[in-house]
mmCIF file of C-alpha atoms in Angstrom:
data_model
loop_
_atom_site.group_PDB
_atom_site.id
_atom_site.type_symbol
_atom_site.label_atom_id
_atom_site.label_comp_id
_atom_site.label_asym_id
_atom_site.label_seq_id
_atom_site.Cartn_x
_atom_site.Cartn_y
_atom_site.Cartn_z
ATOM 1 C CA UNK U 1 107.468 186.007 81.428
ATOM 2 C CA UNK U 2 108.077 183.302 83.959
ATOM 3 C CA UNK U 3 111.567 181.926 84.226
ATOM 4 C CA UNK U 4 111.933 178.402 83.087
ATOM 5 C CA UNK U 5 113.522 176.111 85.693
ATOM 6 C CA UNK U 6 116.225 173.933 84.249
ATOM 7 C CA UNK U 7 117.257 170.893 86.344
ATOM 8 C CA UNK U 8 120.906 170.515 87.369
ATOM 9 C CA UNK U 9 122.119 167.804 84.977
ATOM 10 C CA UNK U 10 125.159 166.913 87.069
ATOM 11 C CA UNK U 11 122.979 166.346 90.128
ATOM 12 C CA UNK U 12 120.575 164.105 88.095
ATOM 13 C CA UNK U 13 123.493 162.145 86.761
ATOM 14 C CA UNK U 14 124.918 161.619 90.243
ATOM 15 C CA UNK U 15 121.500 160.467 91.477
ATOM 16 C CA UNK U 16 121.107 158.021 88.613
ATOM 17 C CA UNK U 17 124.614 156.715 89.138
ATOM 18 C CA UNK U 18 123.911 156.087 92.858
ATOM 19 C CA UNK U 19 120.640 154.256 92.011
ATOM 20 C CA UNK U 20 122.425 152.116 89.445
ATOM 21 C CA UNK U 21 125.112 151.231 91.934
ATOM 22 C CA UNK U 22 122.521 150.242 94.511
ATOM 23 C CA UNK U 23 120.800 147.994 91.911
ATOM 24 C CA UNK U 24 124.139 146.414 90.954
ATOM 25 C CA UNK U 25 125.049 145.728 94.631
ATOM 26 C CA UNK U 26 121.586 144.313 95.250
ATOM 27 C CA UNK U 27 121.909 142.028 92.227
ATOM 28 C CA UNK U 28 125.339 140.868 93.316
ATOM 29 C CA UNK U 29 123.971 140.011 96.784
ATOM 30 C CA UNK U 30 121.164 137.948 95.231
ATOM 31 C CA UNK U 31 123.641 136.082 92.934
ATOM 32 C CA UNK U 32 125.957 135.410 95.862
ATOM 33 C CA UNK U 33 123.048 134.085 97.920
ATOM 34 C CA UNK U 34 122.043 131.800 95.039
ATOM 35 C CA UNK U 35 125.581 130.432 94.696
ATOM 36 C CA UNK U 36 125.727 129.895 98.443
ATOM 37 C CA UNK U 37 122.437 127.981 98.384
ATOM 38 C CA UNK U 38 123.601 125.905 95.443
ATOM 39 C CA UNK U 39 126.815 125.041 97.264
ATOM 40 C CA UNK U 40 125.063 123.545 100.273
ATOM 41 C CA UNK U 41 122.170 121.941 98.398
ATOM 42 C CA UNK U 42 122.061 118.244 97.636
ATOM 43 C CA UNK U 43 123.712 117.262 94.410
ATOM 44 C CA UNK U 44 121.195 115.848 91.914
ATOM 45 C CA UNK U 45 117.958 116.787 90.302
ATOM 46 C CA UNK U 46 115.500 118.208 92.799
ATOM 47 C CA UNK U 47 111.742 118.481 92.231
ATOM 48 C CA UNK U 48 108.782 119.108 94.452
ATOM 49 C CA UNK U 49 105.632 117.046 94.061
ATOM 50 C CA UNK U 50 102.135 118.371 94.217
ATOM 51 C CA UNK U 51 101.825 117.295 97.870
ATOM 52 C CA UNK U 52 105.001 119.180 98.854
ATOM 53 C CA UNK U 53 107.321 116.206 99.034
ATOM 54 C CA UNK U 54 110.843 117.037 97.879
ATOM 55 C CA UNK U 55 112.250 114.530 95.369
ATOM 56 C CA UNK U 56 115.986 114.198 94.587
ATOM 57 C CA UNK U 57 117.667 111.994 92.032
ATOM 58 C CA UNK U 58 121.381 111.405 92.501
ATOM 59 C CA UNK U 59 122.896 110.396 89.183
ATOM 60 C CA UNK U 60 125.855 108.135 88.380
ATOM 61 C CA UNK U 61 127.802 111.278 87.421
ATOM 62 C CA UNK U 62 127.610 112.465 91.008
ATOM 63 C CA UNK U 63 128.795 109.065 92.243
ATOM 64 C CA UNK U 64 131.748 109.151 89.879
ATOM 65 C CA UNK U 65 132.998 112.421 91.349
ATOM 66 C CA UNK U 66 134.234 110.831 94.589
ATOM 67 C CA UNK U 67 137.180 110.725 96.976
ATOM 68 C CA UNK U 68 138.833 107.316 97.104
ATOM 69 C CA UNK U 69 139.416 105.746 100.519
ATOM 70 C CA UNK U 70 142.451 103.591 101.369
ATOM 71 C CA UNK U 71 143.376 101.546 104.483
ATOM 72 C CA UNK U 72 145.471 103.326 107.080
ATOM 73 C CA UNK U 73 148.212 100.699 107.244
ATOM 74 C CA UNK U 74 149.836 102.381 110.226
ATOM 75 C CA UNK U 75 146.830 101.627 112.495
ATOM 76 C CA UNK U 76 147.201 97.973 113.564
ATOM 77 C CA UNK U 77 144.979 98.100 116.643
ATOM 78 C CA UNK U 78 142.154 96.040 115.080
ATOM 79 C CA UNK U 79 144.104 93.053 113.816
ATOM 80 C CA UNK U 80 142.957 90.680 116.559
ATOM 81 C CA UNK U 81 139.206 91.270 116.040
ATOM 82 C CA UNK U 82 138.459 88.679 113.375
ATOM 83 C CA UNK U 83 135.626 86.722 115.065
ATOM 84 C CA UNK U 84 132.772 89.209 114.803
ATOM 85 C CA UNK U 85 129.605 89.743 112.856
ATOM 86 C CA UNK U 86 129.768 93.503 113.058
ATOM 87 C CA UNK U 87 132.161 95.967 114.709
ATOM 88 C CA UNK U 88 131.156 99.556 115.501
ATOM 89 C CA UNK U 89 133.169 102.474 116.913
ATOM 90 C CA UNK U 90 131.720 105.089 119.251
ATOM 91 C CA UNK U 91 133.403 108.493 119.101
ATOM 92 C CA UNK U 92 136.861 107.104 118.317
ATOM 93 C CA UNK U 93 136.984 105.620 121.810
ATOM 94 C CA UNK U 94 134.943 102.436 122.258
ATOM 95 C CA UNK U 95 135.071 99.385 120.006
ATOM 96 C CA UNK U 96 131.741 97.549 119.991
ATOM 97 C CA UNK U 97 131.901 93.929 118.889
ATOM 98 C CA UNK U 98 128.857 91.845 117.991
ATOM 99 C CA UNK U 99 130.419 88.426 118.615
ATOM 100 C CA UNK U 100 130.044 85.710 116.067
ATOM 101 C CA UNK U 101 128.375 82.402 117.112
ATOM 102 C CA UNK U 102 128.817 82.684 120.899
ATOM 103 C CA UNK U 103 128.042 79.534 122.899
ATOM 104 C CA UNK U 104 125.011 79.344 125.178
ATOM 105 C CA UNK U 105 125.511 81.804 128.034
ATOM 106 C CA UNK U 106 128.369 83.702 126.333
ATOM 107 C CA UNK U 107 127.960 87.377 125.580
ATOM 108 C CA UNK U 108 126.560 88.708 122.313
ATOM 109 C CA UNK U 109 128.159 92.129 122.816
ATOM 110 C CA UNK U 110 131.708 92.996 123.997
ATOM 111 C CA UNK U 111 133.216 96.438 124.472
ATOM 112 C CA UNK U 112 136.909 97.511 124.325
ATOM 113 C CA UNK U 113 138.770 100.722 125.013
ATOM 114 C CA UNK U 114 140.419 101.810 121.734
ATOM 115 C CA UNK U 115 142.707 104.302 123.346
ATOM 116 C CA UNK U 116 143.916 101.965 126.132
ATOM 117 C CA UNK U 117 145.495 99.154 124.164
ATOM 118 C CA UNK U 118 142.097 97.552 123.438
ATOM 119 C CA UNK U 119 141.413 96.899 127.120
ATOM 120 C CA UNK U 120 138.349 94.769 127.585
ATOM 121 C CA UNK U 121 135.666 96.947 129.231
ATOM 122 C CA UNK U 122 132.385 94.952 129.443
ATOM 123 C CA UNK U 123 130.265 92.156 128.098
ATOM 124 C CA UNK U 124 126.465 92.354 127.634
ATOM 125 C CA UNK U 125 123.439 90.124 126.898
ATOM 126 C CA UNK U 126 124.127 86.357 127.219
ATOM 127 C CA UNK U 127 123.063 84.131 124.349
ATOM 128 C CA UNK U 128 119.947 82.192 125.324
ATOM 129 C CA UNK U 129 116.129 82.355 125.613
ATOM 130 C CA UNK U 130 115.687 83.311 129.235
ATOM 131 C CA UNK U 131 114.383 86.671 130.539
ATOM 132 C CA UNK U 132 117.440 88.804 129.869
ATOM 133 C CA UNK U 133 118.955 86.788 127.021
ATOM 134 C CA UNK U 134 118.802 86.992 123.249
ATOM 135 C CA UNK U 135 119.400 84.334 120.584
ATOM 136 C CA UNK U 136 120.789 86.825 118.026
ATOM 137 C CA UNK U 137 120.864 90.579 117.618
ATOM 138 C CA UNK U 138 121.325 93.629 115.471
ATOM 139 C CA UNK U 139 123.178 96.644 116.846
ATOM 140 C CA UNK U 140 123.443 100.285 115.965
ATOM 141 C CA UNK U 141 124.545 103.473 117.731
ATOM 142 C CA UNK U 142 121.635 105.867 118.503
ATOM 143 C CA UNK U 143 123.033 109.039 119.971
ATOM 144 C CA UNK U 144 125.037 108.091 123.080
ATOM 145 C CA UNK U 145 123.513 104.647 123.417
ATOM 146 C CA UNK U 146 123.904 101.270 121.801
ATOM 147 C CA UNK U 147 120.527 99.918 120.617
ATOM 148 C CA UNK U 148 120.335 96.135 120.569
ATOM 149 C CA UNK U 149 117.372 94.174 119.142
ATOM 150 C CA UNK U 150 116.569 90.558 118.342
ATOM 151 C CA UNK U 151 113.951 90.831 115.620
ATOM 152 C CA UNK U 152 114.257 87.200 114.591
ATOM 153 C CA UNK U 153 113.702 85.029 117.613
ATOM 154 C CA UNK U 154 113.140 86.476 121.079
ATOM 155 C CA UNK U 155 111.634 89.810 119.772
ATOM 156 C CA UNK U 156 113.393 91.668 122.613
ATOM 157 C CA UNK U 157 115.345 94.902 122.698
ATOM 158 C CA UNK U 158 117.378 97.157 125.064
ATOM 159 C CA UNK U 159 119.603 100.188 125.094
ATOM 160 C CA UNK U 160 123.118 100.309 126.610
ATOM 161 C CA UNK U 161 124.542 103.734 127.566
ATOM 162 C CA UNK U 162 127.994 104.252 126.063
ATOM 163 C CA UNK U 163 129.264 107.155 128.065
ATOM 164 C CA UNK U 164 131.864 106.228 130.668
ATOM 165 C CA UNK U 165 131.656 104.842 133.239
ATOM 166 C CA UNK U 166 129.801 101.984 131.591
ATOM 167 C CA UNK U 167 126.861 100.282 133.295
ATOM 168 C CA UNK U 168 127.422 96.902 134.860
ATOM 169 C CA UNK U 169 126.999 93.709 132.846
ATOM 170 C CA UNK U 170 123.735 92.725 134.439
ATOM 171 C CA UNK U 171 122.191 96.272 134.250
ATOM 172 C CA UNK U 172 120.463 96.187 130.794
ATOM 173 C CA UNK U 173 116.927 94.861 131.049
ATOM 174 C CA UNK U 174 115.327 93.502 127.927
ATOM 175 C CA UNK U 175 111.817 94.536 126.831
ATOM 176 C CA UNK U 176 109.360 92.812 124.487
ATOM 177 C CA UNK U 177 108.953 94.782 121.234
ATOM 178 C CA UNK U 178 105.594 93.260 120.183
ATOM 179 C CA UNK U 179 106.832 93.289 116.569
ATOM 180 C CA UNK U 180 105.542 90.368 114.504
ATOM 181 C CA UNK U 181 107.572 90.800 111.320
ATOM 182 C CA UNK U 182 110.939 89.040 111.251
ATOM 183 C CA UNK U 183 114.184 90.798 110.400
ATOM 184 C CA UNK U 184 112.811 94.391 110.295
ATOM 185 C CA UNK U 185 114.649 97.534 111.360
ATOM 186 C CA UNK U 186 113.865 99.008 114.807
ATOM 187 C CA UNK U 187 115.088 102.156 116.555
ATOM 188 C CA UNK U 188 114.042 104.140 119.672
ATOM 189 C CA UNK U 189 111.397 106.834 119.150
ATOM 190 C CA UNK U 190 109.324 108.926 121.655
ATOM 191 C CA UNK U 191 109.436 106.402 124.523
ATOM 192 C CA UNK U 192 108.664 103.652 122.106
ATOM 193 C CA UNK U 193 109.945 102.229 118.854
ATOM 194 C CA UNK U 194 109.983 103.037 115.147
ATOM 195 C CA UNK U 195 109.651 99.895 113.115
ATOM 196 C CA UNK U 196 110.141 99.198 109.377
ATOM 197 C CA UNK U 197 106.965 98.200 107.585
ATOM 198 C CA UNK U 198 108.055 95.741 104.811
ATOM 199 C CA UNK U 199 104.602 95.861 103.273
ATOM 200 C CA UNK U 200 105.152 99.446 102.011
ATOM 201 C CA UNK U 201 106.177 98.658 98.444
ATOM 202 C CA UNK U 202 105.625 99.851 94.896
ATOM 203 C CA UNK U 203 106.597 97.956 91.744
ATOM 204 C CA UNK U 204 104.903 99.408 88.686
ATOM 205 C CA UNK U 205 106.280 96.700 86.373
ATOM 206 C CA UNK U 206 104.654 93.984 88.496
ATOM 207 C CA UNK U 207 101.510 96.044 89.041
ATOM 208 C CA UNK U 208 102.003 96.208 92.839
ATOM 209 C CA UNK U 209 101.261 99.325 94.857
ATOM 210 C CA UNK U 210 100.993 98.805 98.586
ATOM 211 C CA UNK U 211 100.102 102.323 99.651
ATOM 212 C CA UNK U 212 100.581 101.822 103.403
ATOM 213 C CA UNK U 213 102.763 103.645 106.023
ATOM 214 C CA UNK U 214 106.524 103.107 105.692
ATOM 215 C CA UNK U 215 106.973 103.232 109.495
ATOM 216 C CA UNK U 216 105.154 101.751 112.467
ATOM 217 C CA UNK U 217 105.121 103.433 115.841
ATOM 218 C CA UNK U 218 105.146 100.906 118.671
ATOM 219 C CA UNK U 219 104.630 101.648 122.309
ATOM 220 C CA UNK U 220 104.417 99.103 125.191
ATOM 221 C CA UNK U 221 104.406 96.282 122.677
ATOM 222 C CA UNK U 222 101.460 97.657 120.673
ATOM 223 C CA UNK U 223 101.342 99.321 117.223
ATOM 224 C CA UNK U 224 99.805 102.764 117.371
ATOM 225 C CA UNK U 225 99.283 103.202 113.580
ATOM 226 C CA UNK U 226 98.269 99.821 112.085
ATOM 227 C CA UNK U 227 96.955 99.669 108.513
ATOM 228 C CA UNK U 228 94.444 97.541 106.687
ATOM 229 C CA UNK U 229 95.510 94.218 105.171
ATOM 230 C CA UNK U 230 97.209 94.402 101.800
ATOM 231 C CA UNK U 231 96.551 92.208 98.761
ATOM 232 C CA UNK U 232 100.223 91.542 98.022
ATOM 233 C CA UNK U 233 102.415 90.176 100.787
ATOM 234 C CA UNK U 234 105.866 91.512 99.824
ATOM 235 C CA UNK U 235 107.999 90.955 102.947
ATOM 236 C CA UNK U 236 110.114 88.333 101.116
ATOM 237 C CA UNK U 237 111.356 90.884 98.616
ATOM 238 C CA UNK U 238 111.240 94.069 100.709
ATOM 239 C CA UNK U 239 112.466 93.359 104.254
ATOM 240 C CA UNK U 240 115.711 95.029 105.169
ATOM 241 C CA UNK U 241 116.474 98.643 106.171
ATOM 242 C CA UNK U 242 118.017 101.008 108.694
ATOM 243 C CA UNK U 243 116.173 103.700 110.580
ATOM 244 C CA UNK U 244 117.819 106.739 112.227
ATOM 245 C CA UNK U 245 116.112 109.362 114.363
ATOM 246 C CA UNK U 246 117.407 112.841 115.260
ATOM 247 C CA UNK U 247 115.248 114.198 118.071
ATOM 248 C CA UNK U 248 116.840 117.690 118.026
ATOM 249 C CA UNK U 249 115.777 118.400 114.451
ATOM 250 C CA UNK U 250 112.699 116.115 114.434
ATOM 251 C CA UNK U 251 113.847 114.118 111.463
ATOM 252 C CA UNK U 252 113.681 110.420 110.661
ATOM 253 C CA UNK U 253 115.863 108.830 107.992
ATOM 254 C CA UNK U 254 114.752 105.552 106.394
ATOM 255 C CA UNK U 255 117.449 103.686 104.417
ATOM 256 C CA UNK U 256 116.398 100.692 102.279
ATOM 257 C CA UNK U 257 118.608 97.661 101.799
ATOM 258 C CA UNK U 258 116.466 96.299 98.978
ATOM 259 C CA UNK U 259 115.590 99.442 96.941
ATOM 260 C CA UNK U 260 117.845 102.413 95.942
ATOM 261 C CA UNK U 261 115.914 104.921 98.071
ATOM 262 C CA UNK U 262 116.438 107.087 101.136
ATOM 263 C CA UNK U 263 113.411 108.801 102.704
ATOM 264 C CA UNK U 264 113.149 111.592 105.327
ATOM 265 C CA UNK U 265 110.151 111.907 107.605
ATOM 266 C CA UNK U 266 109.102 114.487 110.161
ATOM 267 C CA UNK U 267 108.139 113.777 113.723
ATOM 268 C CA UNK U 268 104.553 113.023 112.653
ATOM 269 C CA UNK U 269 105.805 110.254 110.336
ATOM 270 C CA UNK U 270 104.978 112.266 107.268
ATOM 271 C CA UNK U 271 107.258 111.876 104.213
ATOM 272 C CA UNK U 272 109.043 115.169 103.406
ATOM 273 C CA UNK U 273 111.969 114.157 101.189
ATOM 274 C CA UNK U 274 112.715 111.151 98.959
ATOM 275 C CA UNK U 275 116.139 110.507 97.402
ATOM 276 C CA UNK U 276 116.645 107.951 94.622
ATOM 277 C CA UNK U 277 119.976 106.562 93.432
ATOM 278 C CA UNK U 278 121.055 104.745 90.241
ATOM 279 C CA UNK U 279 121.144 100.946 90.398
ATOM 280 C CA UNK U 280 121.705 97.859 88.244
ATOM 281 C CA UNK U 281 117.985 97.211 88.355
ATOM 282 C CA UNK U 282 115.412 95.971 90.861
ATOM 283 C CA UNK U 283 115.071 92.362 91.813
ATOM 284 C CA UNK U 284 112.631 90.496 89.615
ATOM 285 C CA UNK U 285 109.607 89.103 91.355
ATOM 286 C CA UNK U 286 107.071 86.309 91.073
ATOM 287 C CA UNK U 287 103.588 86.484 92.432
ATOM 288 C CA UNK U 288 102.116 83.236 93.781
ATOM 289 C CA UNK U 289 98.489 82.359 93.217
ATOM 290 C CA UNK U 290 95.898 83.897 95.483
ATOM 291 C CA UNK U 291 95.714 82.287 98.940
ATOM 292 C CA UNK U 292 93.290 82.623 101.773
ATOM 293 C CA UNK U 293 94.643 83.510 105.226
ATOM 294 C CA UNK U 294 92.695 83.650 108.463
ATOM 295 C CA UNK U 295 93.146 86.005 111.348
ATOM 296 C CA UNK U 296 91.359 86.230 114.653
ATOM 297 C CA UNK U 297 88.948 89.057 114.724
ATOM 298 C CA UNK U 298 89.445 91.274 117.764
ATOM 299 C CA UNK U 299 86.626 93.725 117.155
ATOM 300 C CA UNK U 300 84.269 93.780 120.132
ATOM 301 C CA UNK U 301 81.127 94.122 118.096
ATOM 302 C CA UNK U 302 81.775 90.857 116.219
ATOM 303 C CA UNK U 303 81.632 87.354 117.662
ATOM 304 C CA UNK U 304 85.257 86.692 118.701
ATOM 305 C CA UNK U 305 84.854 83.008 117.621
ATOM 306 C CA UNK U 306 84.631 84.078 114.000
ATOM 307 C CA UNK U 307 87.706 84.558 111.861
ATOM 308 C CA UNK U 308 88.574 87.294 109.377
ATOM 309 C CA UNK U 309 89.477 85.865 105.959
ATOM 310 C CA UNK U 310 91.944 87.680 103.692
ATOM 311 C CA UNK U 311 92.698 86.924 100.109
ATOM 312 C CA UNK U 312 96.380 87.608 99.635
ATOM 313 C CA UNK U 313 99.085 86.978 97.056
ATOM 314 C CA UNK U 314 102.649 86.332 98.161
ATOM 315 C CA UNK U 315 105.381 87.980 96.158
ATOM 316 C CA UNK U 316 108.771 86.220 96.080
ATOM 317 C CA UNK U 317 112.131 86.877 94.434
ATOM 318 C CA UNK U 318 112.684 85.481 90.937
ATOM 319 C CA UNK U 319 116.289 86.466 90.283
ATOM 320 C CA UNK U 320 119.344 88.009 91.781
ATOM 321 C CA UNK U 321 118.677 90.250 94.777
ATOM 322 C CA UNK U 322 119.620 93.932 94.536
ATOM 323 C CA UNK U 323 122.059 95.080 97.170
ATOM 324 C CA UNK U 324 121.109 98.735 97.545
ATOM 325 C CA UNK U 325 122.303 100.277 100.825
ATOM 326 C CA UNK U 326 124.491 97.771 102.710
ATOM 327 C CA UNK U 327 124.557 99.617 106.062
ATOM 328 C CA UNK U 328 124.497 103.074 107.561
ATOM 329 C CA UNK U 329 125.278 105.163 110.629
ATOM 330 C CA UNK U 330 124.272 108.548 111.948
ATOM 331 C CA UNK U 331 125.231 111.259 114.425
ATOM 332 C CA UNK U 332 123.823 114.659 115.324
ATOM 333 C CA UNK U 333 125.174 116.323 112.143
ATOM 334 C CA UNK U 334 125.284 113.665 109.435
ATOM 335 C CA UNK U 335 124.030 110.336 108.092
ATOM 336 C CA UNK U 336 126.604 107.956 106.542
ATOM 337 C CA UNK U 337 125.253 105.615 103.900
ATOM 338 C CA UNK U 338 127.184 102.652 102.389
ATOM 339 C CA UNK U 339 125.698 102.220 98.913
ATOM 340 C CA UNK U 340 126.343 99.375 96.440
ATOM 341 C CA UNK U 341 123.504 99.372 93.926
ATOM 342 C CA UNK U 342 124.369 96.033 92.269
ATOM 343 C CA UNK U 343 122.712 92.695 91.831
ATOM 344 C CA UNK U 344 124.057 89.756 93.761
ATOM 345 C CA UNK U 345 126.824 87.582 92.307
ATOM 346 C CA UNK U 346 129.501 85.335 93.757
ATOM 347 C CA UNK U 347 132.018 88.189 93.624
ATOM 348 C CA UNK U 348 130.014 90.325 96.004
ATOM 349 C CA UNK U 349 132.821 90.439 98.602
ATOM 350 C CA UNK U 350 134.779 92.612 96.181
ATOM 351 C CA UNK U 351 131.917 94.908 95.175
ATOM 352 C CA UNK U 352 133.011 98.573 95.485
ATOM 353 C CA UNK U 353 130.937 100.658 97.861
ATOM 354 C CA UNK U 354 130.144 104.378 97.993
ATOM 355 C CA UNK U 355 129.915 106.189 101.292
ATOM 356 C CA UNK U 356 127.431 109.052 100.960
ATOM 357 C CA UNK U 357 127.478 111.711 103.653
ATOM 358 C CA UNK U 358 124.144 113.561 104.044
ATOM 359 C CA UNK U 359 123.086 116.219 106.470
ATOM 360 C CA UNK U 360 119.733 115.938 108.226
ATOM 361 C CA UNK U 361 118.118 118.153 105.542
ATOM 362 C CA UNK U 362 118.940 115.414 103.027
ATOM 363 C CA UNK U 363 121.621 117.374 101.277
ATOM 364 C CA UNK U 364 124.663 115.533 99.924
ATOM 365 C CA UNK U 365 127.778 116.822 101.690
ATOM 366 C CA UNK U 366 130.492 114.374 100.549
ATOM 367 C CA UNK U 367 130.879 111.162 98.617
ATOM 368 C CA UNK U 368 133.634 108.567 99.062
ATOM 369 C CA UNK U 369 134.374 105.170 97.525
ATOM 370 C CA UNK U 370 136.034 102.116 98.976
ATOM 371 C CA UNK U 371 136.738 99.123 96.746
ATOM 372 C CA UNK U 372 135.245 96.483 99.009
ATOM 373 C CA UNK U 373 131.843 95.395 100.323
ATOM 374 C CA UNK U 374 131.131 97.230 103.636
ATOM 375 C CA UNK U 375 129.302 95.314 106.362
ATOM 376 C CA UNK U 376 129.270 98.138 108.902
ATOM 377 C CA UNK U 377 130.401 101.790 108.963
ATOM 378 C CA UNK U 378 131.344 104.158 111.774
ATOM 379 C CA UNK U 379 132.498 107.722 111.243
ATOM 380 C CA UNK U 380 135.552 109.261 112.932
ATOM 381 C CA UNK U 381 135.623 112.846 114.118
ATOM 382 C CA UNK U 382 138.294 113.308 111.439
ATOM 383 C CA UNK U 383 136.676 114.245 108.148
ATOM 384 C CA UNK U 384 136.799 111.489 105.601
ATOM 385 C CA UNK U 385 137.997 108.879 108.064
ATOM 386 C CA UNK U 386 135.880 105.797 108.771
ATOM 387 C CA UNK U 387 136.049 102.465 110.650
ATOM 388 C CA UNK U 388 134.665 99.707 108.393
ATOM 389 C CA UNK U 389 133.742 96.059 108.969
ATOM 390 C CA UNK U 390 134.628 94.300 105.720
ATOM 391 C CA UNK U 391 135.135 90.723 104.476
ATOM 392 C CA UNK U 392 138.704 89.528 105.162
ATOM 393 C CA UNK U 393 138.806 87.238 102.091
ATOM 394 C CA UNK U 394 137.701 87.575 98.486
ATOM 395 C CA UNK U 395 136.060 84.156 98.290
ATOM 396 C CA UNK U 396 132.288 84.226 98.756
ATOM 397 C CA UNK U 397 132.407 81.063 100.934
ATOM 398 C CA UNK U 398 134.292 82.865 103.693
ATOM 399 C CA UNK U 399 132.322 84.814 106.271
ATOM 400 C CA UNK U 400 135.446 86.009 108.165
ATOM 401 C CA UNK U 401 135.387 89.702 108.952
ATOM 402 C CA UNK U 402 138.045 92.281 109.782
ATOM 403 C CA UNK U 403 138.060 95.880 110.875
ATOM 404 C CA UNK U 404 139.912 98.542 108.970
ATOM 405 C CA UNK U 405 140.418 102.256 109.410
ATOM 406 C CA UNK U 406 140.261 104.077 106.078
ATOM 407 C CA UNK U 407 141.292 107.638 105.101
ATOM 408 C CA UNK U 408 141.158 109.701 101.918
ATOM 409 C CA UNK U 409 143.686 108.759 99.296
ATOM 410 C CA UNK U 410 146.432 111.335 98.911
#
């Protein structure tokens, strides 16, 4: 009779125990990874559309869980700067003042050394209409340069390096943007410009869907990605935004002033991530009767003396305007968004504002709140510290501005 082999039960038990321990450790690693991913992901409900676009909704609950900001009363360096449209701060070192109502020939931009008793450093761009002058301007910091554009009158732009030593006053040379739309956002992009397209607009309630590119790419004064004419002309209710570009990660951030949305695009101008925030409601609109507009036809195969006729309908505001994002700023790591989300009223100077800090993947990193309207924001290298341009008075008839440094409330 053959001997029956009986397995060693203690060895089997040890083997099973080892396998179970391995499974437990593997499960713990997976759980830890999931918690880690959740910790760095954007707060809010995230969904992916059928075309691969990531959609995020940030709720009021997320906005309510914020850190309050208060004025640093010990910092009195900015008290004399009360005659400015906007004041920006570059790397805690240079104060950039967009001067209010300069006389003809006076500078639109003045720079001061924050760490040297506000020593005046340089003036740039005289007010006027000659070759290297502007009538008005918008400013924002793009990397280590100040980008200046006049999208209302002269349609010119330039960049001013901010690294010391600064360039001489007469060094910046203005270029023609070629942009026709008034008041749109512009920023440098691939040896050209990225330009807000105010005709990109959807309003399901009004039955309007202008499915056209959000961003134009301009180079040498010419648009490289024009679109066909739209039926509804919506610039009156949709112009106003900020655009930021991070070349190192190939991401573009579009921030709307008129709608509660932030959008991220890749280097090919394809939408990859859309973020929506809560608001008091969109501005009501009114659509004017159909009108006929004429445009010169520049196609070579058609008689250039003929005109191209378009039938369009102009959409205008019919109620209080929504103040969505008031302003924004960006650096290599983060984007800083000042969000209001309320309809206009005479008390708008005292509207509280949220400062949302996003990384370039569109994830929400921090949220702050300051109980005033914010006209311009600059981030300090100190976490939670910002330089803000705010209204100096509560009354809506006063346009006087002041600069404050704010820090987290203790």
